[in-house]
CSV table of C-alpha atoms and ligand atoms in Angstrom, one decimal:
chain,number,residue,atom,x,y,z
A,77,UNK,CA,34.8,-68.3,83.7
A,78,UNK,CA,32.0,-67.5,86.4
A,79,UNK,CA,33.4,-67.7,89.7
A,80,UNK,CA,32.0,-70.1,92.6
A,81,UNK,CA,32.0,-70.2,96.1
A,82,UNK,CA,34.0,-72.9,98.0
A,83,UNK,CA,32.7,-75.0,100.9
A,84,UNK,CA,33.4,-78.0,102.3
A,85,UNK,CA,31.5,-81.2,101.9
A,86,UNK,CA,32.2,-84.7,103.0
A,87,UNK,CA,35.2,-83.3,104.5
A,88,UNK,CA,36.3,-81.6,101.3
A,89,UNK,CA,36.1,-78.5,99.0
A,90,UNK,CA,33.8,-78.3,96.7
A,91,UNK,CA,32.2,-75.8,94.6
A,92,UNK,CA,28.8,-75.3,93.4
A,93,UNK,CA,27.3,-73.5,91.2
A,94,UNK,CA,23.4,-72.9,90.6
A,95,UNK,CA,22.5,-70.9,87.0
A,96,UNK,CA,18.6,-69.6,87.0
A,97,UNK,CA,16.9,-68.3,90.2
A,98,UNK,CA,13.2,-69.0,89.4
A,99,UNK,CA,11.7,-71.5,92.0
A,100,UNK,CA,14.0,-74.5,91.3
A,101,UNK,CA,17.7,-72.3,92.0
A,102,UNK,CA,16.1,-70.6,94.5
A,103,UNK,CA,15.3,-73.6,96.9
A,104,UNK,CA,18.5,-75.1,96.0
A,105,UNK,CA,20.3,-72.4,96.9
A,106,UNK,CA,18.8,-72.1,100.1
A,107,UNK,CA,18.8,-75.7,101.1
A,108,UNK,CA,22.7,-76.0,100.0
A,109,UNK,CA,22.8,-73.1,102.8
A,110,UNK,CA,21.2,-74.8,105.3
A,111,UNK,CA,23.3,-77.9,105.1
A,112,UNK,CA,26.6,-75.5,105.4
A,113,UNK,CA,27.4,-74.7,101.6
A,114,UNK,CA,27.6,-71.8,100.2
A,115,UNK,CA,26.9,-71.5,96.8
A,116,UNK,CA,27.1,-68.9,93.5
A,117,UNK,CA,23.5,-68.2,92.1
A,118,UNK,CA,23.8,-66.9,88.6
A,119,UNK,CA,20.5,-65.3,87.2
A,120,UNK,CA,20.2,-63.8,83.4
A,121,UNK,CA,17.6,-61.5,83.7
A,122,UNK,CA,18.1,-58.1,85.8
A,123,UNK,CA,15.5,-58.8,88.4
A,124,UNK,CA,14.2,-61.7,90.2
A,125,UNK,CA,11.2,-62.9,88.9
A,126,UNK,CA,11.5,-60.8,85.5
A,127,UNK,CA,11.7,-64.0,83.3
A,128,UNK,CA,11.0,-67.0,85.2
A,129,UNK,CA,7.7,-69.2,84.8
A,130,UNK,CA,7.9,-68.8,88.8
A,131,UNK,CA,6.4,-65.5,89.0
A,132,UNK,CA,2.9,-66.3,87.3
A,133,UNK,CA,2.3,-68.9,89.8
A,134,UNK,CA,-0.9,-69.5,92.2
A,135,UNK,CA,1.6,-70.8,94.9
A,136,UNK,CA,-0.9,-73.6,95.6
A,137,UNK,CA,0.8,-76.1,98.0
A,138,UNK,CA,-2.0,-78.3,97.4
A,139,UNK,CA,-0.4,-82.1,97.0
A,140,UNK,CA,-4.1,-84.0,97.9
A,141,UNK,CA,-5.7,-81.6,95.1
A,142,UNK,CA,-3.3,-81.9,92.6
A,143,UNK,CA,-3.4,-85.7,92.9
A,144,UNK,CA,-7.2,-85.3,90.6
A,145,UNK,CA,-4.7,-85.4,87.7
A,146,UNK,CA,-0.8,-85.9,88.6
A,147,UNK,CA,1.1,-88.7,89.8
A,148,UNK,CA,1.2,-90.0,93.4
A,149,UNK,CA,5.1,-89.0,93.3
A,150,UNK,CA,3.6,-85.3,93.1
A,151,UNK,CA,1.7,-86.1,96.3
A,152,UNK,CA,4.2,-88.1,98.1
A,153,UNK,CA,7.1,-85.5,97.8
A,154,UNK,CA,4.7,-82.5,98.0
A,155,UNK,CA,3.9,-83.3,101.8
A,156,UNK,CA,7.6,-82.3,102.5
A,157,UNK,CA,7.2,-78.8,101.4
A,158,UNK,CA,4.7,-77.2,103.7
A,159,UNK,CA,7.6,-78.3,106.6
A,160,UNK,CA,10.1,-76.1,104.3
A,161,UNK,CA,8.4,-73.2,103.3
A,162,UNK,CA,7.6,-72.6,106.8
A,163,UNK,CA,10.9,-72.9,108.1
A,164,UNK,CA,12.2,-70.2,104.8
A,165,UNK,CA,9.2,-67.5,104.4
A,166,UNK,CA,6.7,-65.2,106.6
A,167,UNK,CA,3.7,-65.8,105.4
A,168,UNK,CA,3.0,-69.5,104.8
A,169,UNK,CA,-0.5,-69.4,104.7
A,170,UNK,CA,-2.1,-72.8,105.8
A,171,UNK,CA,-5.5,-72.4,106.0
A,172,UNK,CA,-6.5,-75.6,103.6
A,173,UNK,CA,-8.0,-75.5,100.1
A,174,UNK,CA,-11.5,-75.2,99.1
A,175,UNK,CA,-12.9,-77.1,95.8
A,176,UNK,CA,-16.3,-76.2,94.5
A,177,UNK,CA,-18.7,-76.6,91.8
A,178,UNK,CA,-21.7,-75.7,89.9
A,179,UNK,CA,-24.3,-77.6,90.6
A,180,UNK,CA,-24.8,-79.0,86.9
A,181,UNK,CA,-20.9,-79.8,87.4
A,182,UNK,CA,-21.8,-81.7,90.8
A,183,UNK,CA,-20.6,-85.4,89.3
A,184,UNK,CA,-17.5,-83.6,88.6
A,185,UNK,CA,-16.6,-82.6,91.9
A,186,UNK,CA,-17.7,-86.1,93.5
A,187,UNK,CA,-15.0,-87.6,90.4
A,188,UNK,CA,-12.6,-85.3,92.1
A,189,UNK,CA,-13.3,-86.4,95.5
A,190,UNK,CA,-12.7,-90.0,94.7
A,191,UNK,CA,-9.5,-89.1,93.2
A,192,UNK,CA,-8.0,-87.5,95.7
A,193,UNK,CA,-7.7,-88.3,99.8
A,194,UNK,CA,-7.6,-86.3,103.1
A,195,UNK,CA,-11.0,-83.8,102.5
A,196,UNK,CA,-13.8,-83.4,103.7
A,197,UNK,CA,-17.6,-82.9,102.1
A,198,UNK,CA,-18.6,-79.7,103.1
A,199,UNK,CA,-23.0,-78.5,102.9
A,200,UNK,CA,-23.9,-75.1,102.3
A,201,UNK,CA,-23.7,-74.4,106.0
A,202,UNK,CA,-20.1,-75.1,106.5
A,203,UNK,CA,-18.8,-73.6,103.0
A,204,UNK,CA,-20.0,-70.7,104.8
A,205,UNK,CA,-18.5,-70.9,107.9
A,206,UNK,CA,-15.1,-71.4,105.9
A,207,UNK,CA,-15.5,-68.4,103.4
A,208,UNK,CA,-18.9,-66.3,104.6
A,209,UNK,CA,-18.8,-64.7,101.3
A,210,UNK,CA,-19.2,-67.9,99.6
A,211,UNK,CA,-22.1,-68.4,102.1
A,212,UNK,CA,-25.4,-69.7,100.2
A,213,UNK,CA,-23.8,-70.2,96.9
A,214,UNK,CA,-22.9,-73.6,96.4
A,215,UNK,CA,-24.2,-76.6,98.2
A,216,UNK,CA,-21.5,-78.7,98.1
A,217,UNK,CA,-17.7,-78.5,98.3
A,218,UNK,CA,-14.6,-80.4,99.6
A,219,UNK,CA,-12.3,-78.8,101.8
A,220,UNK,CA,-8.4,-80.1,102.3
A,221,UNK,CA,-7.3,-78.9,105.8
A,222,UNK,CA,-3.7,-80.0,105.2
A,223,UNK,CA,-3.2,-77.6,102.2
A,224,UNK,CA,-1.3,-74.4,102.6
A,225,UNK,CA,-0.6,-71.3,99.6
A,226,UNK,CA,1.7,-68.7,99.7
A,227,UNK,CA,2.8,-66.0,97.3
A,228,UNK,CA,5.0,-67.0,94.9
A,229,UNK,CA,6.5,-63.6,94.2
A,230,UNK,CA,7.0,-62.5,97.7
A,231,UNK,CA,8.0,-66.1,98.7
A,232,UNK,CA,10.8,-65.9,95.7
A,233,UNK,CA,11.6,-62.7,97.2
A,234,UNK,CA,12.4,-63.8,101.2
A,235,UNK,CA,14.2,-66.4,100.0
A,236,UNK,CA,16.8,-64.2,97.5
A,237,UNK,CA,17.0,-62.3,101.3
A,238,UNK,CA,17.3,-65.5,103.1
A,239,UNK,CA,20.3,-66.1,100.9
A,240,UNK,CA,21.9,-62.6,100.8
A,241,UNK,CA,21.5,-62.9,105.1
A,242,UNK,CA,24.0,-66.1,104.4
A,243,UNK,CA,26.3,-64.1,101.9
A,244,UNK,CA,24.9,-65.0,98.5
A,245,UNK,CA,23.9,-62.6,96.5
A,246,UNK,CA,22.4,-63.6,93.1
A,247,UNK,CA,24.3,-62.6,90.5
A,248,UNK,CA,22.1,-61.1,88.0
A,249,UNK,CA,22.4,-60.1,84.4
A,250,UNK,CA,25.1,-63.1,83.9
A,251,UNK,CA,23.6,-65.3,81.0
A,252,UNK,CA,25.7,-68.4,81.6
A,253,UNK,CA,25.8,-72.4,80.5
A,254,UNK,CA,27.3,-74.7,82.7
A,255,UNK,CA,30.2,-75.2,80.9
A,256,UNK,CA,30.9,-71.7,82.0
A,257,UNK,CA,31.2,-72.2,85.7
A,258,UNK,CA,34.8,-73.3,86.9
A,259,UNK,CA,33.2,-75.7,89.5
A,260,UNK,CA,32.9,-79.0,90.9
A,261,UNK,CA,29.8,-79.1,90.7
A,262,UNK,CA,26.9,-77.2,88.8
A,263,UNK,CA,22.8,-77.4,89.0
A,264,UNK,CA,21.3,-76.2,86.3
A,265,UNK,CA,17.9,-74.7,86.9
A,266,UNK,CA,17.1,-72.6,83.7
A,267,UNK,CA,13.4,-74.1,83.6
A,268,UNK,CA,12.4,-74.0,79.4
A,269,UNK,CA,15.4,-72.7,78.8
A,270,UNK,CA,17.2,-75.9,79.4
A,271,UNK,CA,15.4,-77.4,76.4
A,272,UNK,CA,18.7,-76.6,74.8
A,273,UNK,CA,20.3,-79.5,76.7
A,274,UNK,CA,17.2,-81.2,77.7
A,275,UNK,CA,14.9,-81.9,74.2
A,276,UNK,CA,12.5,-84.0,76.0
A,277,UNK,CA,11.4,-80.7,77.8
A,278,UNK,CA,8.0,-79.8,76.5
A,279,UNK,CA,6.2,-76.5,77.6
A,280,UNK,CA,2.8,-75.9,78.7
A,281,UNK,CA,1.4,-72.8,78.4
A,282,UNK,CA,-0.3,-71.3,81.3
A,283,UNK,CA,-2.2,-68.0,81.4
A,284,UNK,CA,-3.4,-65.9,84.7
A,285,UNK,CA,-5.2,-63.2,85.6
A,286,UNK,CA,-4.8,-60.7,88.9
A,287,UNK,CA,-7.7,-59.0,89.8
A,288,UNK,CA,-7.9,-56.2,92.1
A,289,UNK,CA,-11.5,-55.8,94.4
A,290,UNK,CA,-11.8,-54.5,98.0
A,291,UNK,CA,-15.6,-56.5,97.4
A,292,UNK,CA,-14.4,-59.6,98.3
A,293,UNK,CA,-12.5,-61.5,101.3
A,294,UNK,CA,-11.3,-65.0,100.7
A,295,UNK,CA,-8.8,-66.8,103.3
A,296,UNK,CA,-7.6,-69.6,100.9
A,297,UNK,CA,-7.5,-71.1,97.5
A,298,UNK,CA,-10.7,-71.7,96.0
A,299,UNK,CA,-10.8,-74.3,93.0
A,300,UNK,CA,-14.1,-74.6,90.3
A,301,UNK,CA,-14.1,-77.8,88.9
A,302,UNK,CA,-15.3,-78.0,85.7
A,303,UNK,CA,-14.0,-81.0,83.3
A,304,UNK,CA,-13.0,-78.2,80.2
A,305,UNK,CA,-11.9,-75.3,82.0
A,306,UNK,CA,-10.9,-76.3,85.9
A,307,UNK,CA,-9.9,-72.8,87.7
A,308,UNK,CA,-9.1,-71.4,90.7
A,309,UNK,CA,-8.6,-67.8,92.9
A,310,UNK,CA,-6.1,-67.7,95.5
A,311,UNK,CA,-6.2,-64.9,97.6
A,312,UNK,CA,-3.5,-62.6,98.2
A,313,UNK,CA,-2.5,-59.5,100.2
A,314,UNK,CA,-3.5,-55.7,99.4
A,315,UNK,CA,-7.1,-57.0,98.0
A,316,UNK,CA,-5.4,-58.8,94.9
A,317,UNK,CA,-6.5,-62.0,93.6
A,318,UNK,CA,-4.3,-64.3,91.3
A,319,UNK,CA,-7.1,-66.1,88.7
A,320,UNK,CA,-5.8,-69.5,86.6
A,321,UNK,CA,-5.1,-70.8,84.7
A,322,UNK,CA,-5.1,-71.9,81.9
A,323,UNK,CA,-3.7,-75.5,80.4
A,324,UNK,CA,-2.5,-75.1,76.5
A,325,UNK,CA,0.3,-77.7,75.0
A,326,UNK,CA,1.7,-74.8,73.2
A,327,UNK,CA,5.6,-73.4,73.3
A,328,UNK,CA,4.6,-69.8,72.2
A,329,UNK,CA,3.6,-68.1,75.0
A,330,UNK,CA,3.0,-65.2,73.5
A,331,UNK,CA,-0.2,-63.0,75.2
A,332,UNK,CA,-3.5,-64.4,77.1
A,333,UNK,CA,-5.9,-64.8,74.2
A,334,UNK,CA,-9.4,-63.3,74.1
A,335,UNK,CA,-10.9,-67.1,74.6
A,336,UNK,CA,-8.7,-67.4,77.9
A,337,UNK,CA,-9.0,-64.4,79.7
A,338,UNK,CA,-12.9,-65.1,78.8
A,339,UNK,CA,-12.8,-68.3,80.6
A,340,UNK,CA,-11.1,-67.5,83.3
A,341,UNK,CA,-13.0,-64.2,83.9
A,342,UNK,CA,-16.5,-66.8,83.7
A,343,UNK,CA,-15.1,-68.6,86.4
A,344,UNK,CA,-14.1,-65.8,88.7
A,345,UNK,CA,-18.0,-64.6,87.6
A,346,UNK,CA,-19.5,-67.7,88.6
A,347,UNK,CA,-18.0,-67.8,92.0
A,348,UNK,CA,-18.8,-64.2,92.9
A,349,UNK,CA,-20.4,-61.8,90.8
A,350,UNK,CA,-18.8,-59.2,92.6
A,351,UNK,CA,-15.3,-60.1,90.7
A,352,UNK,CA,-17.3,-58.3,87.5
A,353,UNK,CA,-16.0,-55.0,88.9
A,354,UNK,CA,-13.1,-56.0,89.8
A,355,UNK,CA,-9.8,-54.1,88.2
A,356,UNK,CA,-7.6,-56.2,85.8
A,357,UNK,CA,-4.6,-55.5,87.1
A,358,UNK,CA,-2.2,-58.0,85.3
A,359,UNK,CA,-2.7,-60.9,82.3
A,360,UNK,CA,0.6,-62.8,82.7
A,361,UNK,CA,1.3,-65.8,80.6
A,362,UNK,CA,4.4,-68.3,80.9
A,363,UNK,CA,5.5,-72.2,79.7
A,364,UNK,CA,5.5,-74.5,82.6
A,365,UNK,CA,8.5,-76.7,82.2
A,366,UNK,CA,7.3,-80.5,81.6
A,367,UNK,CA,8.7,-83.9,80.5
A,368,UNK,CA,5.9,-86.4,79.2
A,369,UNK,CA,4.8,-87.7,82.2
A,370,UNK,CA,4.2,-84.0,83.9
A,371,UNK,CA,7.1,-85.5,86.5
A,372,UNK,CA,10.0,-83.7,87.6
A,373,UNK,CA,13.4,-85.2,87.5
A,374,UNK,CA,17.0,-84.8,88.2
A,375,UNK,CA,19.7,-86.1,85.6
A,376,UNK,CA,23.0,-85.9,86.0
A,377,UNK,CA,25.7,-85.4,83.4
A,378,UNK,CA,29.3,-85.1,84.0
A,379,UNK,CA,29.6,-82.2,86.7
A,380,UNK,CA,25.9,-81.3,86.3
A,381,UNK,CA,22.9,-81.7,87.9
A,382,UNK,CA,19.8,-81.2,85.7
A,383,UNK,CA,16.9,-80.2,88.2
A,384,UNK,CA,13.7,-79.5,85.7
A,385,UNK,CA,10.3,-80.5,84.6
A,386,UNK,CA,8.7,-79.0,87.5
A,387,UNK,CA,5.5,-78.6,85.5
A,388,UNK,CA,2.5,-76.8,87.4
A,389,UNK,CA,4.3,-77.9,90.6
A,390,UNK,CA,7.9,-75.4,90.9
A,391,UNK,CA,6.9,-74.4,94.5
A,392,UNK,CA,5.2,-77.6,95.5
A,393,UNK,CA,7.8,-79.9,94.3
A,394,UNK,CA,10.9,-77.4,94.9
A,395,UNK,CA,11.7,-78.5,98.3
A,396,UNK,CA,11.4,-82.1,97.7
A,397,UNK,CA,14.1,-81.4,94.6
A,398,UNK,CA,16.3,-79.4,96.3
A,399,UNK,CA,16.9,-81.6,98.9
A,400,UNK,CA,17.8,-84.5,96.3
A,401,UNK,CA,20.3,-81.8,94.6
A,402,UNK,CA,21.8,-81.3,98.2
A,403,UNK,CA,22.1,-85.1,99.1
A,404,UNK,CA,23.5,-85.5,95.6
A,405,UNK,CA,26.0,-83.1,95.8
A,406,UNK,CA,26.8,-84.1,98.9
A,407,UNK,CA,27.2,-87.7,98.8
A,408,UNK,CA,28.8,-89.3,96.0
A,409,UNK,CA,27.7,-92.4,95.8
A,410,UNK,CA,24.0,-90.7,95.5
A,411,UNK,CA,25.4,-88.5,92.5
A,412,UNK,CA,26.7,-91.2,91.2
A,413,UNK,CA,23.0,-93.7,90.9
A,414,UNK,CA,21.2,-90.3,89.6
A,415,UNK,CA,20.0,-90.9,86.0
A,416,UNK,CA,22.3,-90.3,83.7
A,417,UNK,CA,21.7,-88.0,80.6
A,418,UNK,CA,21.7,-89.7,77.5
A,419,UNK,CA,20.6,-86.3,75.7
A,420,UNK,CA,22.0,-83.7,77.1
B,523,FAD,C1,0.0,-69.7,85.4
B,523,FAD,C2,0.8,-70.6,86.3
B,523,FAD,C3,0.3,-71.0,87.5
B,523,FAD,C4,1.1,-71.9,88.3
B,523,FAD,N1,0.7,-72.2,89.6
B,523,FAD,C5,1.5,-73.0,90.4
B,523,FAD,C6,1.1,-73.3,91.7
B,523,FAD,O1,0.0,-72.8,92.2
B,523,FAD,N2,1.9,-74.1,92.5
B,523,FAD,C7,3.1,-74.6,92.0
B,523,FAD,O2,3.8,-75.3,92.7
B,523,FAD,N3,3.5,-74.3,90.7
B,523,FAD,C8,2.7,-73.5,89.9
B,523,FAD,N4,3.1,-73.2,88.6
B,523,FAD,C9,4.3,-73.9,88.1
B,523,FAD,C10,5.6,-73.2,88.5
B,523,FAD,O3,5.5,-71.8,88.1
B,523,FAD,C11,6.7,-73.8,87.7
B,523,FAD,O4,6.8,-75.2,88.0
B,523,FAD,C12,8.1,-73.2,88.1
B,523,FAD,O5,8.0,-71.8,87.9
B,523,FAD,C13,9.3,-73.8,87.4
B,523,FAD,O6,10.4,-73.2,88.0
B,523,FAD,P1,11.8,-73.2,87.4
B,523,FAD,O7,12.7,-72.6,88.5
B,523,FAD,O8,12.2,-74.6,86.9
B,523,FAD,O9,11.8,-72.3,86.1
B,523,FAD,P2,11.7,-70.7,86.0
B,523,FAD,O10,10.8,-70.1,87.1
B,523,FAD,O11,11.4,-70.4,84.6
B,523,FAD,O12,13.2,-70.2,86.4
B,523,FAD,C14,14.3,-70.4,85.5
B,523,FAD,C15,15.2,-69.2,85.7
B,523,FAD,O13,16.4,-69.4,84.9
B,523,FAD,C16,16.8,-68.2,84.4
B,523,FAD,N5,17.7,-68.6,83.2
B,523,FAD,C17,17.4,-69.2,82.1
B,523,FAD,N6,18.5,-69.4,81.3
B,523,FAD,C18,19.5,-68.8,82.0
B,523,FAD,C19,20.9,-68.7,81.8
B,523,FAD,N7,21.5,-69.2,80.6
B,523,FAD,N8,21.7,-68.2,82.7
B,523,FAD,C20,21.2,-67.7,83.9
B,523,FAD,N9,19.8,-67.7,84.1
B,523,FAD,C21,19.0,-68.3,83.2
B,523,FAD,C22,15.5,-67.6,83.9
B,523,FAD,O14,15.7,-66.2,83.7
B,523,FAD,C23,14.6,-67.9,85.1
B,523,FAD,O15,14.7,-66.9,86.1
B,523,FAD,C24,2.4,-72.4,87.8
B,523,FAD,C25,2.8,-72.0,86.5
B,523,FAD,C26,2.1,-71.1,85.8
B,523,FAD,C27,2.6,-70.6,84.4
């Protein structure tokens, strides 16, 4: 049996246990912490990051863009997380998001605009005052002040310190289920692995690209619409720039394919020709945990919390998920009206 941590709760002991430290265990974790809990954070792989859909990420925080094609639930509890990344990482860049187009793609960028709120049309002019570089190359954009990015694999880092500064340290190389843990309570957060317990869980293939080019200064995400292959570049320290990605309904993940990194690499193309000599410096590919309706959810089952489905939204919709973990574990009535697992 996997040890856990005790701490009290409501007035009395109670032990948790979290298994998988991609995006979902790791904000758990953390805001467990915060409220006073310790907890165990058991991890299979032998480093963070090394097989969690987490680490391919954009870490777009980008609720008002990603309402073009998600659910207003992905908007509503995606405000709450710029709040908590600030408060758990260095870093948090919030510098808004930029969404472009070509100009034979201009109707789909004014479709975009009408689907989504808080932006602002943007001429030539002030596309350049945002990004010079972009100066003179599109006419029209929309720019969301409120949006923030960060990077997901030094964001995943701060918080494994974050938690080691409050005496967890993830427990790695332990390949657990949660009829393992000897614990009151357990949150299962193994992403696509949970499909074991969880058949609804679909995955989604996504495929990325980082590109390497000192050519080149952007200060936030840039999205290209385009209705077939939508992508964007987001920006990240050491001249590195993470390109996606891609959208497949496919549960092999298997390698980028030619046709991908083609796309991807015309995008990049078309928003500065300068990324041609840029250096490849990574193709990573991973299957974003989804249910049907691209919503995450939490279901409980006896002692365990399922908290999956995150979709193309772990470090968006993280915060807003560990906080209902927390208040479930911490209030029984409120573990008690989760959905129960019929499947699982
Ligand atoms: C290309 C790409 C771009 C993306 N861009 C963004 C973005 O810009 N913004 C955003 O918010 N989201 C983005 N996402 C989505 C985000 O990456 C996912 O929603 C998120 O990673 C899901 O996190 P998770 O913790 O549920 O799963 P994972 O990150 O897969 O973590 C699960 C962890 O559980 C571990 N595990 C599995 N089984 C066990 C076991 N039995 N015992 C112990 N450990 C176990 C695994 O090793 C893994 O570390 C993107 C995804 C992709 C692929």
């Amino acid at each position: 049996m996997a040890p856990c941590t005790t701490f009290t709760g409501n007035g009395k002991p109670v032990k948790v246990a979290i298994i998988g430290a991609g995006v979902a265990g790791l904000t758990c974790a953390c805001e467990l912490c915060d409220r006073g809990i310790s907890v165990a954070l058991y991890e299979r792989s032998a480093q963070l990051g090394e097989a969690a859909c987490s680490w391919y990420a954009g870490g777009m925080i980008a609720p008002w863009c990603e309402r073009e094609s998600a659910e207003q639930p992905v908007a509503d509890f995606g405000v709450e997380a710029q709040g908590w990344w600030d408060m758990h990482i260095d870093g948090f860049q919030k510098c808004g998001s930029l969404v472009l187009s070509m100009q034979r793609d201009k109707r789909d960028i004014e479709r975009f605009a009408r689907l989504t709120r808080h932006h602002q049309w943007l001429d030539a002019n002030a596309i350049g005052r945002l990004e010079p570089e972009l100066a003179d190359r599109f006419e029209r954009g929309l720019f969301y002040p409120r949006e923030a990015h960060l990077d997901p694999r030094r964001a995943m880092h701060q918080l494994a310190a974050y938690l080691l500064e409050r005496g967890v340290e993830i427990q790695f190389n332990t390949e657990l289920q949660a009829e393992d843990c000897d614990c009151d309570r357990v949150i299962d957060c193994r992403g696509f692995s949970a499909r074991d317990r969880l058949p609804e869980l679909r995955g989604v293939k996504g495929e990325m690209l980082i590109l390497e080019t000192a050519e080149i200064s952007l200060s936030r995400p840039v999205r290209l619409v385009h209705l077939r292959y939508p992508t964007y570049v987001v920006p990240r320290e050491d001249n590195l720039f993470m390109l996606g990605a891609t959208m497949i309904e496919s549960e092999r993940r298997g390698s980028v394919t030619a046709r991908s990194m083609l796309e991807l690499l015309s995008a990049a193309y078309a928003l500065h020709p300068a990324f041609a000599e840029a250096e490849i410096v990574e193709a990573g590919v991973d299957l974003r945990p989804a249910y049907a309706d691209n919503l995450p959810r939490l279901y409980r089952k006896d002692n365990i919390i399922f908290v999956n489905g995150l979709f193309r939204h772990g470090f968006l919709l993280g915060p807003a998920m560990a906080r209902q973990a927390a208040d479930a574990i911490l209030n029984e009535q409120l573990f008690s009206e989760l959905e129960s697992c019929a499947s699982c």
